[in-house]
Coordinates of C-alpha atoms in Angstrom, one line a residue:
M878 CA -7.0 19.8 -6.2
A879 CA -4.4 17.6 -5.0
L880 CA -0.5 18.0 -5.6
L881 CA 1.0 14.5 -6.2
N882 CA 4.8 14.0 -6.1
D883 CA 7.3 11.1 -5.9
C884 CA 9.7 12.5 -3.6
K885 CA 9.3 16.0 -2.2
Y886 CA 7.8 16.9 1.2
G887 CA 8.1 20.7 1.0
Y888 CA 4.9 22.2 0.0
D889 CA 2.3 24.9 1.2
I890 CA -0.9 26.8 0.2
K891 CA -1.1 30.5 1.0
D892 CA -3.6 32.9 -0.4
S893 CA -4.8 30.4 -3.1
V894 CA -1.3 29.8 -4.2
L895 CA 0.0 26.3 -4.1
R896 CA 3.7 25.9 -3.9
L897 CA 6.1 22.8 -4.1
T898 CA 9.8 23.1 -2.9
L899 CA 12.0 21.3 -5.3
L900 CA 15.4 21.9 -3.8
K901 CA 16.8 23.2 -0.4
S902 CA 19.1 26.0 -1.1
A903 CA 20.5 26.6 2.2
V904 CA 24.3 26.5 2.7
H905 CA 24.5 25.4 6.3
P906 CA 25.4 22.7 7.5
N907 CA 26.5 21.4 4.0
P908 CA 27.4 24.2 1.5
E909 CA 27.1 21.7 -1.4
Q910 CA 23.8 20.2 -0.7
D911 CA 21.2 19.7 -3.4
Q912 CA 23.9 20.3 -6.1
G913 CA 24.0 18.1 -9.2
H914 CA 21.3 16.4 -11.4
H915 CA 17.9 15.9 -9.9
A916 CA 14.9 14.0 -11.1
F917 CA 11.3 14.1 -9.9
T918 CA 7.8 13.9 -10.9
Y919 CA 4.8 15.8 -9.8
A920 CA 1.2 16.3 -11.0
L921 CA -1.8 18.1 -10.3
Y922 CA -4.9 15.9 -9.7
P923 CA -8.2 17.7 -9.9
H924 CA -11.0 15.8 -8.0
E925 CA -14.5 16.1 -6.4
G926 CA -15.1 15.8 -2.8
D927 CA -12.4 15.0 -0.2
F928 CA -9.2 13.1 -0.9
V929 CA -10.9 9.8 0.0
L930 CA -13.9 10.3 -2.3
G931 CA -11.6 11.8 -4.9
G932 CA -9.4 8.7 -5.2
V933 CA -6.3 10.8 -4.4
V934 CA -4.5 8.0 -2.5
R935 CA -4.9 5.6 -5.2
E936 CA -3.7 8.2 -7.8
A937 CA -0.6 9.0 -5.6
W938 CA 0.1 5.4 -5.1
E939 CA 0.1 4.9 -8.9
L940 CA 2.3 7.8 -9.5
N941 CA 4.8 6.4 -7.1
N942 CA 4.5 2.8 -8.3
P943 CA 4.2 3.0 -12.0
L944 CA 3.4 -0.3 -14.0
R945 CA 6.4 -2.0 -15.4
A946 CA 6.6 -4.9 -17.8
V947 CA 8.6 -7.9 -16.9
P948 CA 9.0 -11.3 -18.9
G949 CA 7.3 -14.2 -17.5
R950 CA 4.0 -15.9 -17.4
L951 CA 0.9 -14.5 -16.1
P952 CA -1.2 -16.5 -13.7
L953 CA -4.8 -17.3 -14.7
K954 CA -6.1 -15.7 -11.3
P955 CA -5.0 -12.7 -9.2
L956 CA -2.8 -13.9 -6.2
F957 CA -4.9 -11.7 -3.9
S958 CA -7.7 -9.1 -3.9
I959 CA -9.0 -6.9 -1.2
D960 CA -12.7 -6.1 -0.8
G961 CA -14.0 -3.5 1.6
G962 CA -12.9 -0.4 3.4
Y963 CA -10.1 2.0 2.3
V964 CA -7.2 -0.3 2.4
L965 CA -4.0 -0.5 0.5
L966 CA -1.8 -3.5 0.2
D967 CA 1.8 -2.5 1.2
A968 CA 3.6 -5.8 0.9
V969 CA 3.4 -9.3 -0.4
K970 CA 6.5 -11.5 0.3
R971 CA 7.5 -14.9 1.2
S972 CA 7.6 -15.3 5.1
E973 CA 10.9 -15.4 6.7
E974 CA 10.6 -19.2 8.0
G975 CA 9.2 -20.8 4.8
A976 CA 6.9 -20.9 1.9
D977 CA 4.0 -19.0 3.5
V978 CA 3.0 -15.7 2.0
V979 CA 3.1 -12.5 4.1
L980 CA 0.5 -9.7 3.5
R981 CA 0.8 -6.3 5.1
L982 CA -1.9 -3.7 4.5
H983 CA -3.1 -0.4 6.1
E984 CA -6.1 1.6 6.4
Y985 CA -5.6 5.1 4.9
A986 CA -8.9 6.9 5.3
G987 CA -9.5 7.0 9.2
A988 CA -12.5 4.6 8.8
R989 CA -13.4 1.4 10.5
S990 CA -14.5 -1.3 8.1
Q991 CA -15.0 -4.8 7.5
V992 CA -12.4 -6.3 5.0
R993 CA -12.3 -9.6 3.0
I994 CA -9.1 -10.9 1.4
E995 CA -9.5 -13.6 -1.5
S996 CA -7.0 -15.2 -3.7
G997 CA -7.3 -17.1 -7.1
Y998 CA -5.7 -19.9 -5.2
V999 CA -7.1 -21.8 -2.1
I1000 CA -6.2 -20.1 1.1
T1001 CA -5.7 -23.3 3.3
A1002 CA -4.9 -21.4 6.5
W1003 CA -4.0 -17.9 7.7
Q1004 CA -2.7 -16.3 10.9
E1005 CA -2.4 -12.8 12.1
C1006 CA 1.2 -11.7 12.9
N1007 CA 3.0 -8.5 13.9
L1008 CA 5.4 -6.6 11.8
M1009 CA 8.2 -9.0 12.7
E1010 CA 6.1 -12.0 11.7
V1011 CA 5.7 -13.2 15.2
P1012 CA 2.2 -14.9 15.3
E1013 CA -0.5 -13.0 17.3
G1014 CA -3.1 -15.5 17.2
E1015 CA -3.8 -19.2 16.2
W1016 CA -3.8 -20.6 12.6
Q1017 CA -7.6 -20.3 11.1
A1018 CA -9.3 -22.0 8.3
G1019 CA -11.8 -20.4 6.0
E1020 CA -12.4 -17.0 4.9
L1021 CA -10.0 -14.2 5.7
N1022 CA -12.4 -11.6 7.0
F1023 CA -11.5 -9.0 9.6
Q1024 CA -12.5 -5.6 11.1
I1025 CA -9.9 -2.8 10.6
R1026 CA -9.6 0.3 12.7
P1027 CA -8.7 3.7 11.4
Y1028 CA -5.1 4.0 10.3
E1029 CA -4.4 0.5 11.5
I1030 CA -1.7 -1.7 9.9
R1031 CA -2.4 -5.5 9.8
T1032 CA 0.0 -8.3 8.7
F1033 CA -1.1 -11.9 7.9
R1034 CA 0.8 -15.1 7.2
I1035 CA -1.2 -17.1 4.6
R1036 CA -1.0 -20.7 3.5
L1037 CA -2.1 -21.2 -0.2
G1038 CA -2.9 -24.4 -2.0
L1039 CA -1.2 -24.9 -5.4
E1040 CA -4.7 -25.4 -7.1
Q1041 CA -6.6 -22.4 -8.4
T1042 CA -10.0 -21.6 -7.3
G1043 CA -12.9 -22.8 -9.7
E1044 CA -14.3 -19.5 -10.0
G1045 CA -14.3 -17.8 -13.4
N1046 CA -12.0 -20.4 -15.1

């Protein structure tokens, strides 16, 4: 059983009782803390196996990042997809210096694995960089394939062609 929530860090289990602290009621150092209207979401998620095999990380991500509809035009292909490992994509953004795309992802299960990033558009070049987008290697051509270590954060700068790949059109 997993306890999922969108903003609370106070929880414990004792004698088969699962507790979630919703408000802090102390009066020191601020006698007026936690007063007023509060909104939060929590859920119990039953699953088999450990948190990795039970899909707890994905369920928690979806609880904290609900789908929302926005007006616009849907592209024919996904911008990016990740294959392999226990990896979540944390950020997709325009690079600070131009029109390249920056991807940031992390490994969440404590496992070493091989990961491949694909796009519905042609990846013309890619380069690994640090969290500040400073290059940590040369520009590469071809497939974006790499080994990720347990709990590692990786950041890539990617140049995309405007044309979509021919697969699945």
